Each structure stands twice: as structure tokens, then as C-alpha cells.
PDB file of N, CA and C in Angstrom:
ATOM      1  N   MET K   1     -23.431  22.747 -49.354  1.00  0.00           N
ATOM      2  CA  MET K   1     -22.461  23.640 -49.781  1.00  0.00           C
ATOM      3  C   MET K   1     -21.704  23.938 -48.319  1.00  0.00           C
ATOM      4  N   ALA K   2     -20.556  24.148 -48.286  1.00  0.00           N
ATOM      5  CA  ALA K   2     -19.883  24.555 -46.959  1.00  0.00           C
ATOM      6  C   ALA K   2     -20.349  25.974 -46.633  1.00  0.00           C
ATOM      7  N   ASN K   3     -20.521  26.337 -45.376  1.00  0.00           N
ATOM      8  CA  ASN K   3     -21.021  27.607 -44.772  1.00  0.00           C
ATOM      9  C   ASN K   3     -19.929  28.295 -44.248  1.00  0.00           C
ATOM     10  N   SER K   4     -19.134  27.667 -43.485  1.00  0.00           N
ATOM     11  CA  SER K   4     -18.048  28.387 -42.702  1.00  0.00           C
ATOM     12  C   SER K   4     -16.867  28.535 -43.551  1.00  0.00           C
ATOM     13  N   ALA K   5     -16.039  29.538 -43.192  1.00  0.00           N
ATOM     14  CA  ALA K   5     -14.889  29.547 -43.659  1.00  0.00           C
ATOM     15  C   ALA K   5     -13.868  28.410 -43.830  1.00  0.00           C
ATOM     16  N   GLN K   6     -14.190  27.614 -42.592  1.00  0.00           N
ATOM     17  CA  GLN K   6     -12.919  26.426 -42.331  1.00  0.00           C
ATOM     18  C   GLN K   6     -13.561  25.443 -43.337  1.00  0.00           C
ATOM     19  N   ALA K   7     -14.970  25.139 -43.287  1.00  0.00           N
ATOM     20  CA  ALA K   7     -15.452  24.379 -44.159  1.00  0.00           C
ATOM     21  C   ALA K   7     -15.170  24.549 -45.706  1.00  0.00           C
ATOM     22  N   ARG K   8     -15.215  25.919 -46.079  1.00  0.00           N
ATOM     23  CA  ARG K   8     -14.840  26.149 -47.523  1.00  0.00           C
ATOM     24  C   ARG K   8     -13.564  25.845 -47.855  1.00  0.00           C
ATOM     25  N   LYS K   9     -12.560  26.274 -46.916  1.00  0.00           N
ATOM     26  CA  LYS K   9     -11.061  25.876 -46.931  1.00  0.00           C
ATOM     27  C   LYS K   9     -10.908  24.495 -47.406  1.00  0.00           C
ATOM     28  N   ARG K  10     -11.622  23.537 -46.180  1.00  0.00           N
ATOM     29  CA  ARG K  10     -11.420  22.168 -46.234  1.00  0.00           C
ATOM     30  C   ARG K  10     -11.910  21.739 -47.670  1.00  0.00           C
ATOM     31  N   ALA K  11     -13.091  22.232 -48.158  1.00  0.00           N
ATOM     32  CA  ALA K  11     -13.356  21.660 -49.468  1.00  0.00           C
ATOM     33  C   ALA K  11     -12.387  21.944 -50.741  1.00  0.00           C
ATOM     34  N   ARG K  12     -11.861  23.078 -50.648  1.00  0.00           N
ATOM     35  CA  ARG K  12     -10.610  23.548 -51.594  1.00  0.00           C
ATOM     36  C   ARG K  12      -9.561  22.668 -51.564  1.00  0.00           C
ATOM     37  N   GLN K  13      -9.065  22.371 -50.049  1.00  0.00           N
ATOM     38  CA  GLN K  13      -8.138  21.358 -49.978  1.00  0.00           C
ATOM     39  C   GLN K  13      -8.431  19.989 -50.333  1.00  0.00           C
ATOM     40  N   SER K  14      -9.673  19.549 -50.274  1.00  0.00           N
ATOM     41  CA  SER K  14     -10.006  18.218 -50.558  1.00  0.00           C
ATOM     42  C   SER K  14      -9.782  17.972 -52.024  1.00  0.00           C
ATOM     43  N   GLU K  15     -10.428  19.024 -52.754  1.00  0.00           N
ATOM     44  CA  GLU K  15     -10.386  18.954 -54.302  1.00  0.00           C
ATOM     45  C   GLU K  15      -8.928  18.831 -54.810  1.00  0.00           C
ATOM     46  N   LYS K  16      -8.135  19.688 -54.269  1.00  0.00           N
ATOM     47  CA  LYS K  16      -7.036  19.697 -54.815  1.00  0.00           C
ATOM     48  C   LYS K  16      -6.141  18.558 -54.532  1.00  0.00           C
ATOM     49  N   ARG K  17      -6.356  17.981 -53.306  1.00  0.00           N
ATOM     50  CA  ARG K  17      -5.750  16.693 -53.036  1.00  0.00           C
ATOM     51  C   ARG K  17      -6.278  15.517 -53.973  1.00  0.00           C
ATOM     52  N   ARG K  18      -7.765  15.554 -54.107  1.00  0.00           N
ATOM     53  CA  ARG K  18      -8.087  14.489 -54.919  1.00  0.00           C
ATOM     54  C   ARG K  18      -7.958  14.553 -56.339  1.00  0.00           C
ATOM     55  N   SER K  19      -7.472  15.730 -56.905  1.00  0.00           N
ATOM     56  CA  SER K  19      -7.021  15.668 -58.219  1.00  0.00           C
ATOM     57  C   SER K  19      -5.709  15.178 -58.257  1.00  0.00           C
ATOM     58  N   HIS K  20      -4.791  15.814 -57.248  1.00  0.00           N
ATOM     59  CA  HIS K  20      -3.444  15.224 -57.123  1.00  0.00           C
ATOM     60  C   HIS K  20      -3.338  13.797 -57.168  1.00  0.00           C
ATOM     61  N   ASN K  21      -3.982  13.301 -56.343  1.00  0.00           N
ATOM     62  CA  ASN K  21      -3.960  11.635 -55.917  1.00  0.00           C
ATOM     63  C   ASN K  21      -4.440  11.092 -57.446  1.00  0.00           C
ATOM     64  N   ALA K  22      -5.550  11.663 -57.936  1.00  0.00           N
ATOM     65  CA  ALA K  22      -5.857  10.760 -59.152  1.00  0.00           C
ATOM     66  C   ALA K  22      -4.862  10.607 -60.200  1.00  0.00           C
ATOM     67  N   SER K  23      -4.011  11.671 -60.391  1.00  0.00           N
ATOM     68  CA  SER K  23      -2.874  11.738 -61.263  1.00  0.00           C
ATOM     69  C   SER K  23      -1.805  10.646 -60.866  1.00  0.00           C
ATOM     70  N   LEU K  24      -1.744  10.565 -59.670  1.00  0.00           N
ATOM     71  CA  LEU K  24      -0.742   9.613 -59.033  1.00  0.00           C
ATOM     72  C   LEU K  24      -1.130   8.172 -59.152  1.00  0.00           C
ATOM     73  N   ARG K  25      -2.557   7.970 -58.924  1.00  0.00           N
ATOM     74  CA  ARG K  25      -3.038   6.779 -59.253  1.00  0.00           C
ATOM     75  C   ARG K  25      -2.957   6.236 -60.799  1.00  0.00           C
ATOM     76  N   SER K  26      -2.928   7.390 -61.703  1.00  0.00           N
ATOM     77  CA  SER K  26      -3.113   7.195 -62.942  1.00  0.00           C
ATOM     78  C   SER K  26      -1.641   6.466 -63.503  1.00  0.00           C
ATOM     79  N   LEU K  27      -0.680   7.330 -62.644  1.00  0.00           N
ATOM     80  CA  LEU K  27       0.683   6.829 -62.811  1.00  0.00           C
ATOM     81  C   LEU K  27       1.066   5.413 -62.478  1.00  0.00           C
ATOM     82  N   VAL K  28       0.403   4.812 -61.484  1.00  0.00           N
ATOM     83  CA  VAL K  28       0.540   3.293 -61.015  1.00  0.00           C
ATOM     84  C   VAL K  28       0.147   2.501 -62.159  1.00  0.00           C
ATOM     85  N   ARG K  29      -1.339   2.991 -62.523  1.00  0.00           N
ATOM     86  CA  ARG K  29      -1.883   2.006 -63.587  1.00  0.00           C
ATOM     87  C   ARG K  29      -1.273   1.960 -64.820  1.00  0.00           C
ATOM     88  N   THR K  30      -0.553   3.275 -65.281  1.00  0.00           N
ATOM     89  CA  THR K  30       0.139   3.237 -66.401  1.00  0.00           C
ATOM     90  C   THR K  30       1.324   2.323 -66.671  1.00  0.00           C
ATOM     91  N   ASN K  31       2.033   2.480 -65.320  1.00  0.00           N
ATOM     92  CA  ASN K  31       3.336   1.419 -65.276  1.00  0.00           C
ATOM     93  C   ASN K  31       2.872  -0.010 -65.393  1.00  0.00           C
ATOM     94  N   ILE K  32       1.745  -0.259 -64.764  1.00  0.00           N
ATOM     95  CA  ILE K  32       1.289  -1.852 -64.699  1.00  0.00           C
ATOM     96  C   ILE K  32       0.903  -2.082 -66.104  1.00  0.00           C
ATOM     97  N   LYS K  33       0.263  -1.303 -66.859  1.00  0.00           N
ATOM     98  CA  LYS K  33      -0.172  -1.397 -68.246  1.00  0.00           C
ATOM     99  C   LYS K  33       1.081  -1.856 -69.017  1.00  0.00           C
ATOM    100  N   ASN K  34       1.995  -0.963 -68.819  1.00  0.00           N
ATOM    101  CA  ASN K  34       3.460  -1.169 -69.556  1.00  0.00           C
ATOM    102  C   ASN K  34       3.940  -2.524 -69.414  1.00  0.00           C
ATOM    103  N   VAL K  35       3.971  -2.951 -67.986  1.00  0.00           N
ATOM    104  CA  VAL K  35       4.587  -4.226 -67.866  1.00  0.00           C
ATOM    105  C   VAL K  35       3.691  -5.270 -68.544  1.00  0.00           C
ATOM    106  N   LEU K  36       2.277  -5.094 -68.376  1.00  0.00           N
ATOM    107  CA  LEU K  36       1.423  -6.251 -68.926  1.00  0.00           C
ATOM    108  C   LEU K  36       1.479  -6.190 -70.789  1.00  0.00           C
ATOM    109  N   ALA K  37       1.785  -4.943 -71.217  1.00  0.00           N
ATOM    110  CA  ALA K  37       1.995  -5.050 -72.557  1.00  0.00           C
ATOM    111  C   ALA K  37       3.312  -5.408 -73.195  1.00  0.00           C
ATOM    112  N   ALA K  38       4.391  -5.291 -72.417  1.00  0.00           N
ATOM    113  CA  ALA K  38       5.663  -6.148 -72.392  1.00  0.00           C
ATOM    114  C   ALA K  38       5.557  -7.767 -72.619  1.00  0.00           C
ATOM    115  N   VAL K  39       4.908  -8.118 -71.413  1.00  0.00           N
ATOM    116  CA  VAL K  39       4.599  -9.612 -71.221  1.00  0.00           C
ATOM    117  C   VAL K  39       3.607  -9.974 -72.541  1.00  0.00           C
ATOM    118  N   LYS K  40       2.644  -9.219 -72.912  1.00  0.00           N
ATOM    119  CA  LYS K  40       2.021  -9.637 -74.075  1.00  0.00           C
ATOM    120  C   LYS K  40       2.736  -9.757 -75.248  1.00  0.00           C
ATOM    121  N   THR K  41       3.643  -8.944 -75.536  1.00  0.00           N
ATOM    122  CA  THR K  41       4.560  -9.224 -76.797  1.00  0.00           C
ATOM    123  C   THR K  41       5.607 -10.325 -76.617  1.00  0.00           C
ATOM    124  N   GLY K  42       5.853 -10.816 -75.339  1.00  0.00           N
ATOM    125  CA  GLY K  42       6.663 -11.983 -75.355  1.00  0.00           C
ATOM    126  C   GLY K  42       8.192 -11.567 -74.950  1.00  0.00           C
ATOM    127  N   ASP K  43       8.456 -10.367 -75.010  1.00  0.00           N
ATOM    128  CA  ASP K  43       9.917  -9.888 -74.785  1.00  0.00           C
ATOM    129  C   ASP K  43      10.339 -10.030 -73.400  1.00  0.00           C
ATOM    130  N   ALA K  44      11.076 -10.981 -73.004  1.00  0.00           N
ATOM    131  CA  ALA K  44      11.325 -11.186 -71.521  1.00  0.00           C
ATOM    132  C   ALA K  44      12.158  -9.928 -71.100  1.00  0.00           C
ATOM    133  N   GLU K  45      13.245  -9.632 -71.778  1.00  0.00           N
ATOM    134  CA  GLU K  45      13.979  -8.520 -71.490  1.00  0.00           C
ATOM    135  C   GLU K  45      13.382  -6.909 -71.101  1.00  0.00           C
ATOM    136  N   GLN K  46      12.529  -6.895 -72.247  1.00  0.00           N
ATOM    137  CA  GLN K  46      11.582  -5.471 -72.111  1.00  0.00           C
ATOM    138  C   GLN K  46      10.382  -5.728 -70.964  1.00  0.00           C
ATOM    139  N   ALA K  47      10.168  -6.892 -70.716  1.00  0.00           N
ATOM    140  CA  ALA K  47       9.168  -7.070 -69.627  1.00  0.00           C
ATOM    141  C   ALA K  47       9.759  -6.864 -68.246  1.00  0.00           C
ATOM    142  N   ARG K  48      11.131  -7.327 -68.129  1.00  0.00           N
ATOM    143  CA  ARG K  48      11.871  -7.363 -66.810  1.00  0.00           C
ATOM    144  C   ARG K  48      12.342  -5.737 -66.638  1.00  0.00           C
ATOM    145  N   GLU K  49      12.655  -5.065 -67.807  1.00  0.00           N
ATOM    146  CA  GLU K  49      13.155  -3.618 -67.598  1.00  0.00           C
ATOM    147  C   GLU K  49      11.694  -2.804 -67.093  1.00  0.00           C
ATOM    148  N   ALA K  50      10.435  -3.057 -67.872  1.00  0.00           N
ATOM    149  CA  ALA K  50       9.283  -2.384 -67.375  1.00  0.00           C
ATOM    150  C   ALA K  50       8.672  -2.758 -65.912  1.00  0.00           C
ATOM    151  N   TYR K  51       9.028  -3.825 -65.816  1.00  0.00           N
ATOM    152  CA  TYR K  51       8.800  -4.308 -63.967  1.00  0.00           C
ATOM    153  C   TYR K  51       9.773  -3.798 -63.059  1.00  0.00           C
ATOM    154  N   SER K  52      10.992  -3.725 -63.514  1.00  0.00           N
ATOM    155  CA  SER K  52      11.758  -2.901 -62.658  1.00  0.00           C
ATOM    156  C   SER K  52      11.417  -1.305 -62.434  1.00  0.00           C
ATOM    157  N   LYS K  53      10.898  -0.901 -63.663  1.00  0.00           N
ATOM    158  CA  LYS K  53      10.338   0.522 -63.305  1.00  0.00           C
ATOM    159  C   LYS K  53       9.429   0.878 -62.734  1.00  0.00           C
ATOM    160  N   ALA K  54       8.300  -0.431 -62.617  1.00  0.00           N
ATOM    161  CA  ALA K  54       7.189  -0.262 -62.090  1.00  0.00           C
ATOM    162  C   ALA K  54       7.287  -0.383 -60.503  1.00  0.00           C
ATOM    163  N   VAL K  55       8.138  -1.146 -60.082  1.00  0.00           N
ATOM    164  CA  VAL K  55       8.193  -1.520 -58.662  1.00  0.00           C
ATOM    165  C   VAL K  55       8.362  -0.367 -57.744  1.00  0.00           C
ATOM    166  N   PRO K  56       9.454   0.594 -58.254  1.00  0.00           N
ATOM    167  CA  PRO K  56       9.577   1.620 -57.200  1.00  0.00           C
ATOM    168  C   PRO K  56       8.185   2.695 -57.063  1.00  0.00           C
ATOM    169  N   VAL K  57       7.606   2.806 -58.441  1.00  0.00           N
ATOM    170  CA  VAL K  57       6.551   3.671 -58.534  1.00  0.00           C
ATOM    171  C   VAL K  57       5.334   3.195 -57.446  1.00  0.00           C
ATOM    172  N   ILE K  58       5.184   1.784 -57.710  1.00  0.00           N
ATOM    173  CA  ILE K  58       4.207   1.101 -56.924  1.00  0.00           C
ATOM    174  C   ILE K  58       4.408   1.400 -55.558  1.00  0.00           C
ATOM    175  N   ASP K  59       5.576   0.927 -54.909  1.00  0.00           N
ATOM    176  CA  ASP K  59       5.976   1.124 -53.788  1.00  0.00           C
ATOM    177  C   ASP K  59       5.868   2.639 -53.221  1.00  0.00           C
ATOM    178  N   ARG K  60       6.142   3.622 -53.833  1.00  0.00           N
ATOM    179  CA  ARG K  60       6.265   4.987 -53.591  1.00  0.00           C
ATOM    180  C   ARG K  60       4.601   5.157 -53.310  1.00  0.00           C
ATOM    181  N   MET K  61       3.697   4.741 -54.009  1.00  0.00           N
ATOM    182  CA  MET K  61       2.363   5.321 -53.922  1.00  0.00           C
ATOM    183  C   MET K  61       1.697   4.561 -52.737  1.00  0.00           C
ATOM    184  N   ALA K  62       2.335   3.584 -52.458  1.00  0.00           N
ATOM    185  CA  ALA K  62       1.820   2.637 -51.200  1.00  0.00           C
ATOM    186  C   ALA K  62       2.219   3.458 -49.819  1.00  0.00           C
ATOM    187  N   ASP K  63       3.374   3.997 -49.935  1.00  0.00           N
ATOM    188  CA  ASP K  63       4.012   4.746 -48.932  1.00  0.00           C
ATOM    189  C   ASP K  63       3.301   5.758 -48.594  1.00  0.00           C
ATOM    190  N   LYS K  64       2.804   6.360 -49.806  1.00  0.00           N
ATOM    191  CA  LYS K  64       2.101   7.788 -49.656  1.00  0.00           C
ATOM    192  C   LYS K  64       0.608   7.606 -49.331  1.00  0.00           C
ATOM    193  N   GLY K  65       0.279   6.361 -49.573  1.00  0.00           N
ATOM    194  CA  GLY K  65      -1.129   5.993 -48.981  1.00  0.00           C
ATOM    195  C   GLY K  65      -2.185   5.982 -50.240  1.00  0.00           C
ATOM    196  N   ILE K  66      -1.491   6.520 -51.519  1.00  0.00           N
ATOM    197  CA  ILE K  66      -2.266   6.563 -52.524  1.00  0.00           C
ATOM    198  C   ILE K  66      -3.252   5.073 -52.873  1.00  0.00           C
ATOM    199  N   ILE K  67      -2.389   4.230 -52.660  1.00  0.00           N
ATOM    200  CA  ILE K  67      -2.799   2.793 -52.784  1.00  0.00           C
ATOM    201  C   ILE K  67      -2.587   1.820 -51.530  1.00  0.00           C
ATOM    202  N   HIS K  68      -3.340   0.985 -51.297  1.00  0.00           N
ATOM    203  CA  HIS K  68      -3.241   0.125 -49.883  1.00  0.00           C
ATOM    204  C   HIS K  68      -1.906  -0.814 -50.145  1.00  0.00           C
ATOM    205  N   LYS K  69      -1.169  -0.701 -48.954  1.00  0.00           N
ATOM    206  CA  LYS K  69       0.000  -1.810 -49.112  1.00  0.00           C
ATOM    207  C   LYS K  69      -0.235  -3.175 -49.606  1.00  0.00           C
ATOM    208  N   ASN K  70      -1.180  -3.622 -49.388  1.00  0.00           N
ATOM    209  CA  ASN K  70      -1.506  -4.866 -49.730  1.00  0.00           C
ATOM    210  C   ASN K  70      -2.008  -5.036 -51.226  1.00  0.00           C
ATOM    211  N   LYS K  71      -2.544  -4.015 -51.871  1.00  0.00           N
ATOM    212  CA  LYS K  71      -2.712  -3.883 -53.241  1.00  0.00           C
ATOM    213  C   LYS K  71      -1.476  -3.843 -53.825  1.00  0.00           C
ATOM    214  N   ALA K  72      -0.640  -2.996 -53.460  1.00  0.00           N
ATOM    215  CA  ALA K  72       0.702  -2.719 -54.058  1.00  0.00           C
ATOM    216  C   ALA K  72       1.376  -4.138 -53.992  1.00  0.00           C
ATOM    217  N   ALA K  73       1.317  -4.868 -52.951  1.00  0.00           N
ATOM    218  CA  ALA K  73       2.301  -6.117 -52.878  1.00  0.00           C
ATOM    219  C   ALA K  73       1.296  -7.284 -53.735  1.00  0.00           C
ATOM    220  N   ARG K  74       0.112  -7.188 -53.938  1.00  0.00           N
ATOM    221  CA  ARG K  74      -0.509  -7.920 -54.910  1.00  0.00           C
ATOM    222  C   ARG K  74      -0.023  -7.712 -56.284  1.00  0.00           C
ATOM    223  N   HIS K  75      -0.052  -6.483 -56.661  1.00  0.00           N
ATOM    224  CA  HIS K  75       0.307  -6.131 -58.088  1.00  0.00           C
ATOM    225  C   HIS K  75       1.648  -6.606 -58.224  1.00  0.00           C
ATOM    226  N   LYS K  76       2.597  -6.311 -57.597  1.00  0.00           N
ATOM    227  CA  LYS K  76       3.955  -6.560 -57.787  1.00  0.00           C
ATOM    228  C   LYS K  76       4.153  -8.173 -57.993  1.00  0.00           C
ATOM    229  N   SER K  77       3.561  -8.846 -57.127  1.00  0.00           N
ATOM    230  CA  SER K  77       3.668 -10.427 -56.825  1.00  0.00           C
ATOM    231  C   SER K  77       2.939 -10.878 -58.402  1.00  0.00           C
ATOM    232  N   ARG K  78       2.015 -10.426 -58.572  1.00  0.00           N
ATOM    233  CA  ARG K  78       1.426 -10.956 -59.996  1.00  0.00           C
ATOM    234  C   ARG K  78       2.155 -10.591 -61.231  1.00  0.00           C
ATOM    235  N   LEU K  79       2.662  -9.357 -61.318  1.00  0.00           N
ATOM    236  CA  LEU K  79       3.505  -8.937 -62.373  1.00  0.00           C
ATOM    237  C   LEU K  79       4.742  -9.822 -62.461  1.00  0.00           C
ATOM    238  N   ASN K  80       5.357  -9.956 -61.206  1.00  0.00           N
ATOM    239  CA  ASN K  80       6.508 -10.729 -61.256  1.00  0.00           C
ATOM    240  C   ASN K  80       6.486 -11.914 -61.626  1.00  0.00           C
ATOM    241  N   ALA K  81       5.232 -12.719 -61.400  1.00  0.00           N
ATOM    242  CA  ALA K  81       5.034 -13.975 -61.688  1.00  0.00           C
ATOM    243  C   ALA K  81       4.808 -14.229 -63.245  1.00  0.00           C
ATOM    244  N   GLN K  82       4.191 -13.205 -63.914  1.00  0.00           N
ATOM    245  CA  GLN K  82       4.109 -13.066 -65.264  1.00  0.00           C
ATOM    246  C   GLN K  82       5.600 -12.809 -65.973  1.00  0.00           C
ATOM    247  N   VAL K  83       6.082 -12.151 -65.257  1.00  0.00           N
ATOM    248  CA  VAL K  83       7.558 -11.768 -65.863  1.00  0.00           C
ATOM    249  C   VAL K  83       8.564 -13.023 -65.955  1.00  0.00           C
ATOM    250  N   LYS K  84       8.431 -13.677 -64.625  1.00  0.00           N
ATOM    251  CA  LYS K  84       9.217 -14.931 -64.588  1.00  0.00           C
ATOM    252  C   LYS K  84       8.652 -16.010 -65.548  1.00  0.00           C
ATOM    253  N   ALA K  85       7.432 -16.039 -65.579  1.00  0.00           N
ATOM    254  CA  ALA K  85       6.767 -17.084 -66.463  1.00  0.00           C
ATOM    255  C   ALA K  85       7.309 -17.083 -68.062  1.00  0.00           C
ATOM    256  N   LEU K  86       7.415 -15.589 -68.324  1.00  0.00           N
ATOM    257  CA  LEU K  86       7.894 -15.614 -69.708  1.00  0.00           C
ATOM    258  C   LEU K  86       9.364 -15.682 -70.012  1.00  0.00           C
ATOM    259  N   ALA K  87      10.245 -15.634 -68.894  1.00  0.00           N
ATOM    260  CA  ALA K  87      11.646 -16.036 -69.106  1.00  0.00           C
ATOM    261  C   ALA K  87      11.797 -17.416 -68.914  1.00  0.00           C
ATOM    262  N   ALA K  88      10.724 -18.058 -68.514  1.00  0.00           N
ATOM    263  CA  ALA K  88      11.221 -19.778 -68.349  1.00  0.00           C
ATOM    264  C   ALA K  88      10.881 -20.338 -69.326  1.00  0.00           C
TER     265      ALA K  88
END
């Protein structure tokens, strides 16, 4: 356990940031699942709309460092490929 005042404060801040970052990561996962669900139904228009809503969220979280930029690019690329395959 933290012994100094500084260490106690860092522990409080770390816990606060951890819970906040967890909710932001959950937001990314939810948006990805929404796109995958739309793709699974086979509705190209709905999938495109879900993808266009998910991309800014994924980019924002990559900018904040919640997820790595390469992971964000990988998710966007794979989701886009699935959406395009549905339209074709």
C-alpha cells in the first residue's frame, strides 16, 4: 500500500483514470460490435451507417492513447472490408 502522501494521491489518480479509460474502451468495443451486427444482418446501408459512426470514435480513442494507433487502423480496415464486401 502507498505510504507517502504523494503515492496515495498517485494511487487515487491511477484508479480514476483506469475506470475512465475502461469506459472509453467499452465505447470502442460497442461501436465495433454495432458494425459487425449490421454486417451480419446483411443490410449494406445500415452497415455503412454504423461504420461511419464507428470510425470517428475509434480515431478519437487512438488519439487519446486508449488504444494503439495500429490497432485502430486494423479495426477500421477489417470493418471497412466487411462493409464493402456486403455492398458488392
